[in-house]
Amino acid sequence: MHRLLPPPRQAAALRAMLNSGHSVRVVESHSAISCMVASRASVNVCGTQREFDAIWVSSLTSSAVRGIPDMEMYLFESRMETIREIIDATDKPVLVDGDTGGEAGAFEYLCRRLERASAGGVVIEDKRFPKRNSLSGESAQELEDIEVFSRKIKRGKAACQTEDFLVVARLEGFIAGAGIDEVVRRALHYSEAGADAILVHSRQRSPEQVLEFASRYRAAVPEGAVAKPLFCIPTTYNSISAEQLFENGFSGVIHANHLLRAAHRAMRDVAASLLTEDRSMEADAFCSTITDLFEETGYTAAIERNQREISV
Ligand code: SPV
Ligand code: MG
């Protein structure tokens, strides 16, 4: 393998947060501008400022912005360009959805490329390549052999240059119809293989399945071993808050697709309004202003700097 320079500190932040017991709220980005919006979102809740802690580069939304289905179809090089733009657009750590990771050799390469690009980590799911989106009830979901997937985790970890880069094992057992015993068995196996964290996925409308998993996993961790931090993606069971998931043993909660879904709905409404009204006045209500875009992308600040220089 080539000798590579270590990545900058932004990459280490996710590991540091998890190590210090800080729970993380993660939100999806699919472009530099969506990452800027996500990174700057900040609200005051009962006197405490709340922000997202990390960014999720979703395969669903990375595919959707390219106009292709979420079937592990994109060329990784073109996705890498988006990942780099997203990392450049934020100071927050970036967690990349690596789908199945491909075969072990491809996964080593993926880990090295992402670590070098200063990503905070990668998540791979224990399904067979090419995977199908987990939320689609129509798709056949086939689990990977437990040993094959564990070897892939080991190979990915061994390929990384630092301890900071996280390799997260994502459990698709519930999605594929397996029972909780099998899902817990796999979680223990992947933890033992060196996964830095475990993501359990479910498409039930209720959080019961993932909550039961969290308590069963913790109870099953053998003496002397540590339970890995747990992540979940509450897209379907979305009446439970991130705070409640944290209280029930989760360290990370990922809102995996909402910024693109919001933009898509607004785009459809605006396109229809432009045609219906035959002008743009009514559509303005659904749009950011041009000034908003200037400010978000640094245009306003760049012009101000130029003007200061001219007036000196
Ligand atoms: C993604 O965001 O691409 C995910 C989560 O993998 S899900 O769409 O629920 O499979
Ligand atoms: Mg995905």
Short mmCIF file of C-alpha atoms and ligand atoms in Angstrom, two decimals:
data_model
loop_
_atom_site.label_atom_id
_atom_site.label_comp_id
_atom_site.label_asym_id
_atom_site.label_seq_id
_atom_site.Cartn_x
_atom_site.Cartn_y
_atom_site.Cartn_z
CA MET A 1 0.00 0.00 0.00
CA HIS A 2 1.13 3.59 -0.63
CA ARG A 3 2.28 5.64 2.33
CA LEU A 4 -0.35 8.32 2.88
CA LEU A 5 -0.27 11.50 4.96
CA PRO A 6 -2.57 11.41 8.00
CA PRO A 7 -5.89 13.24 7.58
CA PRO A 8 -6.66 16.50 9.44
CA ARG A 9 -8.42 16.67 12.85
CA GLN A 10 -11.98 17.12 11.55
CA ALA A 11 -11.81 13.42 10.75
CA ALA A 12 -11.15 12.50 14.38
CA ALA A 13 -14.08 14.42 15.84
CA LEU A 14 -16.68 11.67 15.51
CA ARG A 15 -14.51 9.13 17.29
CA ALA A 16 -13.73 11.73 19.98
CA MET A 17 -17.43 12.48 20.57
CA LEU A 18 -18.33 8.80 20.88
CA ASN A 19 -15.35 8.11 23.17
CA SER A 20 -16.38 10.92 25.48
CA GLY A 21 -19.95 9.62 25.68
CA HIS A 22 -21.40 12.55 23.72
CA SER A 23 -24.55 11.49 21.83
CA VAL A 24 -24.58 12.56 18.20
CA ARG A 25 -27.34 13.93 16.02
CA VAL A 26 -26.52 13.28 12.37
CA VAL A 27 -28.26 14.69 9.32
CA GLU A 28 -28.10 13.84 5.64
CA SER A 29 -26.38 15.95 3.00
CA HIS A 30 -26.19 15.30 -0.72
CA SER A 31 -24.31 18.39 -1.92
CA ALA A 32 -22.11 21.19 -0.62
CA ILE A 33 -25.05 23.56 -0.23
CA SER A 34 -27.19 21.05 1.68
CA CYS A 35 -24.17 20.43 3.91
CA MET A 36 -23.82 24.18 4.55
CA VAL A 37 -27.50 24.37 5.53
CA ALA A 38 -27.13 21.32 7.80
CA SER A 39 -23.94 22.61 9.41
CA ARG A 40 -25.38 26.05 10.17
CA ALA A 41 -28.71 24.84 11.53
CA SER A 42 -28.83 25.89 15.17
CA VAL A 43 -31.86 26.25 17.44
CA ASN A 44 -32.33 27.26 21.03
CA VAL A 45 -34.27 24.65 23.00
CA CYS A 46 -35.09 25.70 26.58
CA GLY A 47 -31.94 27.80 26.83
CA THR A 48 -29.60 25.24 25.25
CA GLN A 49 -28.23 25.63 21.76
CA ARG A 50 -28.78 22.49 19.64
CA GLU A 51 -26.94 21.70 16.41
CA PHE A 52 -26.18 18.64 14.34
CA ASP A 53 -22.94 16.93 15.34
CA ALA A 54 -22.15 15.17 12.10
CA ILE A 55 -23.18 14.79 8.46
CA TRP A 56 -24.48 11.59 6.79
CA VAL A 57 -23.68 11.05 3.12
CA SER A 58 -26.60 8.80 2.22
CA SER A 59 -26.48 6.34 -0.67
CA LEU A 60 -30.20 6.93 -1.27
CA THR A 61 -29.83 10.67 -1.69
CA SER A 62 -26.40 10.50 -3.41
CA SER A 63 -28.06 8.24 -5.99
CA ALA A 64 -31.23 10.31 -6.22
CA VAL A 65 -29.38 13.54 -7.03
CA ARG A 66 -27.74 11.65 -9.90
CA GLY A 67 -31.21 10.50 -11.02
CA ILE A 68 -30.47 6.82 -10.41
CA PRO A 69 -32.00 4.21 -8.10
CA ASP A 70 -30.39 3.28 -4.76
CA MET A 71 -28.94 -0.04 -5.95
CA GLU A 72 -25.19 0.46 -5.60
CA MET A 73 -25.13 1.58 -9.22
CA TYR A 74 -23.09 4.80 -9.15
CA LEU A 75 -19.43 4.89 -10.04
CA PHE A 76 -17.63 5.50 -6.77
CA GLU A 77 -15.34 8.09 -8.35
CA SER A 78 -18.25 10.39 -9.16
CA ARG A 79 -19.64 9.96 -5.64
CA MET A 80 -16.19 10.68 -4.21
CA GLU A 81 -16.33 14.12 -5.81
CA THR A 82 -19.56 14.87 -3.93
CA ILE A 83 -18.10 13.49 -0.70
CA ARG A 84 -15.08 15.80 -1.04
CA GLU A 85 -17.35 18.81 -1.69
CA ILE A 86 -19.39 17.94 1.39
CA ILE A 87 -16.31 17.56 3.60
CA ASP A 88 -14.97 20.89 2.33
CA ALA A 89 -18.28 22.59 3.13
CA THR A 90 -18.26 21.79 6.87
CA ASP A 91 -16.15 21.62 10.02
CA LYS A 92 -18.26 18.74 11.25
CA PRO A 93 -17.28 15.11 10.86
CA VAL A 94 -18.75 13.26 7.89
CA LEU A 95 -20.03 9.68 8.05
CA VAL A 96 -20.32 7.98 4.65
CA ASP A 97 -22.88 5.35 3.72
CA GLY A 98 -20.70 2.75 1.98
CA ASP A 99 -23.59 0.39 1.04
CA THR A 100 -22.22 -3.20 1.24
CA GLY A 101 -18.63 -1.98 0.75
CA GLY A 102 -18.34 -4.42 -2.19
CA GLU A 103 -15.87 -7.28 -1.86
CA ALA A 104 -13.16 -7.06 0.82
CA GLY A 105 -10.46 -5.73 -1.53
CA ALA A 106 -12.74 -2.96 -2.75
CA PHE A 107 -13.64 -2.11 0.84
CA GLU A 108 -9.99 -1.69 1.83
CA TYR A 109 -9.60 0.76 -1.01
CA LEU A 110 -12.80 2.58 0.00
CA CYS A 111 -11.61 2.96 3.63
CA ARG A 112 -8.25 4.34 2.55
CA ARG A 113 -9.79 6.81 0.09
CA LEU A 114 -12.34 8.06 2.62
CA GLU A 115 -9.85 8.33 5.45
CA ARG A 116 -7.46 10.23 3.20
CA ALA A 117 -10.31 12.57 2.23
CA SER A 118 -10.86 13.28 5.97
CA ALA A 119 -14.16 11.48 6.34
CA GLY A 120 -14.93 10.50 9.94
CA GLY A 121 -16.02 6.99 9.06
CA VAL A 122 -17.91 4.63 6.82
CA VAL A 123 -20.95 2.44 7.42
CA ILE A 124 -21.32 -0.88 5.61
CA GLU A 125 -24.40 -3.08 5.70
CA ASP A 126 -24.43 -6.87 5.99
CA LYS A 127 -26.33 -7.53 2.76
CA ARG A 128 -25.11 -9.09 -0.46
CA PHE A 129 -23.86 -6.85 -3.26
CA PRO A 130 -25.66 -5.20 -5.00
CA LYS A 131 -27.93 -4.20 -2.17
CA ARG A 132 -31.48 -2.85 -2.45
CA ASN A 133 -32.73 0.12 -0.42
CA SER A 134 -33.81 -1.01 3.04
CA LEU A 135 -37.05 0.97 3.14
CA SER A 136 -38.48 -0.62 0.02
CA GLY A 137 -40.92 -3.33 1.11
CA GLU A 138 -40.97 -4.73 -2.45
CA SER A 139 -37.27 -5.64 -2.68
CA ALA A 140 -35.72 -9.02 -1.87
CA GLN A 141 -33.18 -8.44 0.93
CA GLU A 142 -30.42 -11.01 1.12
CA LEU A 143 -28.05 -11.10 4.09
CA GLU A 144 -24.31 -11.63 3.59
CA ASP A 145 -22.64 -14.61 5.21
CA ILE A 146 -21.65 -13.60 8.75
CA GLU A 147 -18.01 -14.72 8.33
CA VAL A 148 -17.60 -13.03 4.95
CA PHE A 149 -18.89 -9.75 6.38
CA SER A 150 -16.70 -10.02 9.51
CA ARG A 151 -13.61 -10.54 7.33
CA LYS A 152 -14.56 -7.45 5.35
CA ILE A 153 -14.66 -5.41 8.57
CA LYS A 154 -11.23 -6.71 9.59
CA ARG A 155 -9.72 -5.96 6.19
CA GLY A 156 -11.19 -2.43 6.20
CA LYS A 157 -9.90 -1.70 9.70
CA ALA A 158 -6.44 -3.03 8.83
CA ALA A 159 -6.31 -0.77 5.75
CA CYS A 160 -6.89 2.41 7.80
CA GLN A 161 -3.95 4.54 8.86
CA THR A 162 -5.44 5.96 12.04
CA GLU A 163 -7.65 4.74 14.86
CA ASP A 164 -9.85 7.79 14.28
CA PHE A 165 -11.60 6.57 11.16
CA LEU A 166 -14.70 4.58 12.13
CA VAL A 167 -15.79 1.39 10.43
CA VAL A 168 -19.43 0.95 11.41
CA ALA A 169 -21.21 -2.38 10.91
CA ARG A 170 -24.84 -1.98 9.90
CA LEU A 171 -27.25 -4.76 10.77
CA GLU A 172 -29.87 -5.46 8.11
CA GLY A 173 -31.30 -8.56 9.81
CA PHE A 174 -34.61 -6.91 10.75
CA ILE A 175 -34.92 -5.56 7.19
CA ALA A 176 -34.35 -9.08 5.79
CA GLY A 177 -36.89 -10.65 8.17
CA ALA A 178 -34.46 -12.29 10.62
CA GLY A 179 -35.31 -12.63 14.31
CA ILE A 180 -33.70 -10.69 17.14
CA ASP A 181 -31.45 -13.62 18.18
CA GLU A 182 -29.78 -13.60 14.77
CA VAL A 183 -29.44 -9.80 14.77
CA VAL A 184 -27.81 -9.81 18.23
CA ARG A 185 -25.55 -12.74 17.21
CA ARG A 186 -24.34 -10.75 14.21
CA ALA A 187 -23.82 -7.60 16.30
CA LEU A 188 -21.58 -9.53 18.71
CA HIS A 189 -19.66 -11.12 15.85
CA TYR A 190 -19.04 -7.80 14.07
CA SER A 191 -18.05 -6.14 17.38
CA GLU A 192 -15.53 -8.92 17.91
CA ALA A 193 -14.25 -8.48 14.34
CA GLY A 194 -13.32 -4.88 15.17
CA ALA A 195 -16.32 -2.77 14.12
CA ASP A 196 -16.05 0.59 15.89
CA ALA A 197 -19.81 1.00 16.20
CA ILE A 198 -23.00 -0.85 15.31
CA LEU A 199 -25.93 0.57 13.34
CA VAL A 200 -29.17 -1.36 13.63
CA HIS A 201 -31.75 -0.71 10.92
CA SER A 202 -35.48 -1.31 11.00
CA ARG A 203 -38.40 -0.22 8.85
CA GLN A 204 -41.11 -0.75 11.45
CA ARG A 205 -43.42 2.11 12.32
CA SER A 206 -42.64 1.59 16.01
CA PRO A 207 -39.21 1.86 17.69
CA GLU A 208 -39.82 -1.32 19.74
CA GLN A 209 -37.60 -3.52 17.56
CA VAL A 210 -34.52 -1.29 17.83
CA LEU A 211 -35.10 -0.56 21.53
CA GLU A 212 -35.29 -4.27 22.29
CA PHE A 213 -32.15 -4.82 20.22
CA ALA A 214 -30.26 -2.15 22.19
CA SER A 215 -31.01 -3.76 25.54
CA ARG A 216 -30.44 -7.34 24.29
CA TYR A 217 -27.10 -6.39 22.68
CA ARG A 218 -25.79 -4.69 25.81
CA ALA A 219 -26.81 -7.63 28.00
CA ALA A 220 -25.14 -10.11 25.62
CA VAL A 221 -21.72 -8.43 25.44
CA PRO A 222 -19.29 -10.87 27.07
CA GLU A 223 -17.48 -9.94 30.27
CA GLY A 224 -14.27 -8.08 29.56
CA ALA A 225 -15.53 -6.82 26.17
CA VAL A 226 -17.06 -3.36 25.67
CA ALA A 227 -20.41 -2.68 24.06
CA LYS A 228 -19.89 -0.67 20.88
CA PRO A 229 -21.73 2.63 20.40
CA LEU A 230 -25.12 2.09 18.75
CA PHE A 231 -26.62 4.10 15.88
CA CYS A 232 -30.08 3.97 14.36
CA ILE A 233 -32.00 5.57 11.48
CA PRO A 234 -35.50 6.46 12.69
CA THR A 235 -37.07 7.24 9.30
CA THR A 236 -40.17 5.06 9.74
CA TYR A 237 -40.45 5.08 13.57
CA ASN A 238 -40.14 8.85 13.68
CA SER A 239 -42.41 9.72 16.61
CA ILE A 240 -39.60 8.94 19.05
CA SER A 241 -37.14 11.80 19.61
CA ALA A 242 -33.38 11.59 19.36
CA GLU A 243 -33.20 12.39 23.08
CA GLN A 244 -35.43 9.41 23.90
CA LEU A 245 -33.28 7.14 21.72
CA PHE A 246 -30.17 8.39 23.55
CA GLU A 247 -31.87 7.64 26.89
CA ASN A 248 -32.49 4.11 25.62
CA GLY A 249 -28.89 3.29 24.82
CA PHE A 250 -28.27 4.82 21.39
CA SER A 251 -25.21 7.02 20.84
CA GLY A 252 -26.10 8.27 17.37
CA VAL A 253 -29.31 9.09 15.54
CA ILE A 254 -29.25 9.63 11.77
CA HIS A 255 -31.89 11.65 9.91
CA ALA A 256 -30.92 9.96 6.67
CA ASN A 257 -32.80 11.60 3.80
CA HIS A 258 -34.82 14.61 4.94
CA LEU A 259 -32.97 17.48 3.30
CA LEU A 260 -33.26 15.98 -0.17
CA ARG A 261 -36.89 14.97 0.40
CA ALA A 262 -37.63 18.56 1.46
CA ALA A 263 -35.90 20.00 -1.61
CA HIS A 264 -37.62 17.50 -3.92
CA ARG A 265 -41.10 18.37 -2.61
CA ALA A 266 -40.38 22.11 -2.92
CA MET A 267 -39.02 21.68 -6.46
CA ARG A 268 -42.11 19.78 -7.57
CA ASP A 269 -44.45 22.37 -6.05
CA VAL A 270 -42.53 25.27 -7.58
CA ALA A 271 -42.35 23.65 -11.04
CA ALA A 272 -46.13 23.12 -10.96
CA SER A 273 -46.77 26.66 -9.72
CA LEU A 274 -44.63 28.23 -12.47
CA LEU A 275 -46.75 26.41 -15.05
CA THR A 276 -50.13 26.93 -13.37
CA GLU A 277 -49.72 30.63 -12.67
CA ASP A 278 -47.60 31.23 -15.77
CA ARG A 279 -45.36 33.50 -13.68
CA SER A 280 -43.07 33.15 -10.66
CA MET A 281 -44.71 35.49 -8.13
CA GLU A 282 -46.70 32.73 -6.36
CA ALA A 283 -43.69 30.37 -6.35
CA ASP A 284 -41.61 32.87 -4.39
CA ALA A 285 -43.34 31.76 -1.19
CA PHE A 286 -41.72 28.30 -1.54
CA CYS A 287 -38.26 29.59 -2.49
CA SER A 288 -35.27 30.97 -0.67
CA THR A 289 -34.33 34.41 -1.94
CA ILE A 290 -31.38 35.06 -4.22
CA THR A 291 -29.82 36.93 -1.27
CA ASP A 292 -30.19 33.77 0.85
CA LEU A 293 -28.13 31.88 -1.74
CA PHE A 294 -25.55 34.68 -1.91
CA GLU A 295 -25.13 34.53 1.86
CA GLU A 296 -25.07 30.74 2.12
CA THR A 297 -22.36 30.35 -0.50
CA GLY A 298 -20.15 33.25 0.63
CA TYR A 299 -20.90 35.53 -2.31
CA THR A 300 -22.02 38.44 -0.10
CA ALA A 301 -18.92 38.15 2.09
CA ALA A 302 -16.61 38.00 -0.95
CA ILE A 303 -18.14 41.18 -2.42
CA GLU A 304 -17.83 42.94 0.96
CA ARG A 305 -14.14 42.01 1.16
CA ASN A 306 -13.57 43.33 -2.36
CA GLN A 307 -15.34 46.59 -1.51
CA ARG A 308 -13.29 47.05 1.67
CA GLU A 309 -10.13 46.71 -0.42
CA ILE A 310 -11.35 49.22 -3.01
CA SER A 311 -12.28 51.80 -0.34
CA VAL A 312 -8.84 51.57 1.40
C1 SPV B 1 -29.41 5.79 3.13
O1 SPV B 1 -29.68 6.90 3.60
O2 SPV B 1 -28.97 5.63 1.98
C2 SPV B 1 -29.61 4.59 3.94
C3 SPV B 1 -30.67 4.55 4.94
O3 SPV B 1 -28.91 3.62 3.70
S1 SPV B 1 -32.05 3.78 4.20
O4 SPV B 1 -32.47 4.57 3.07
O5 SPV B 1 -33.08 3.71 5.23
O6 SPV B 1 -31.64 2.43 3.77
MG MG B 2 -27.95 3.68 1.89
#
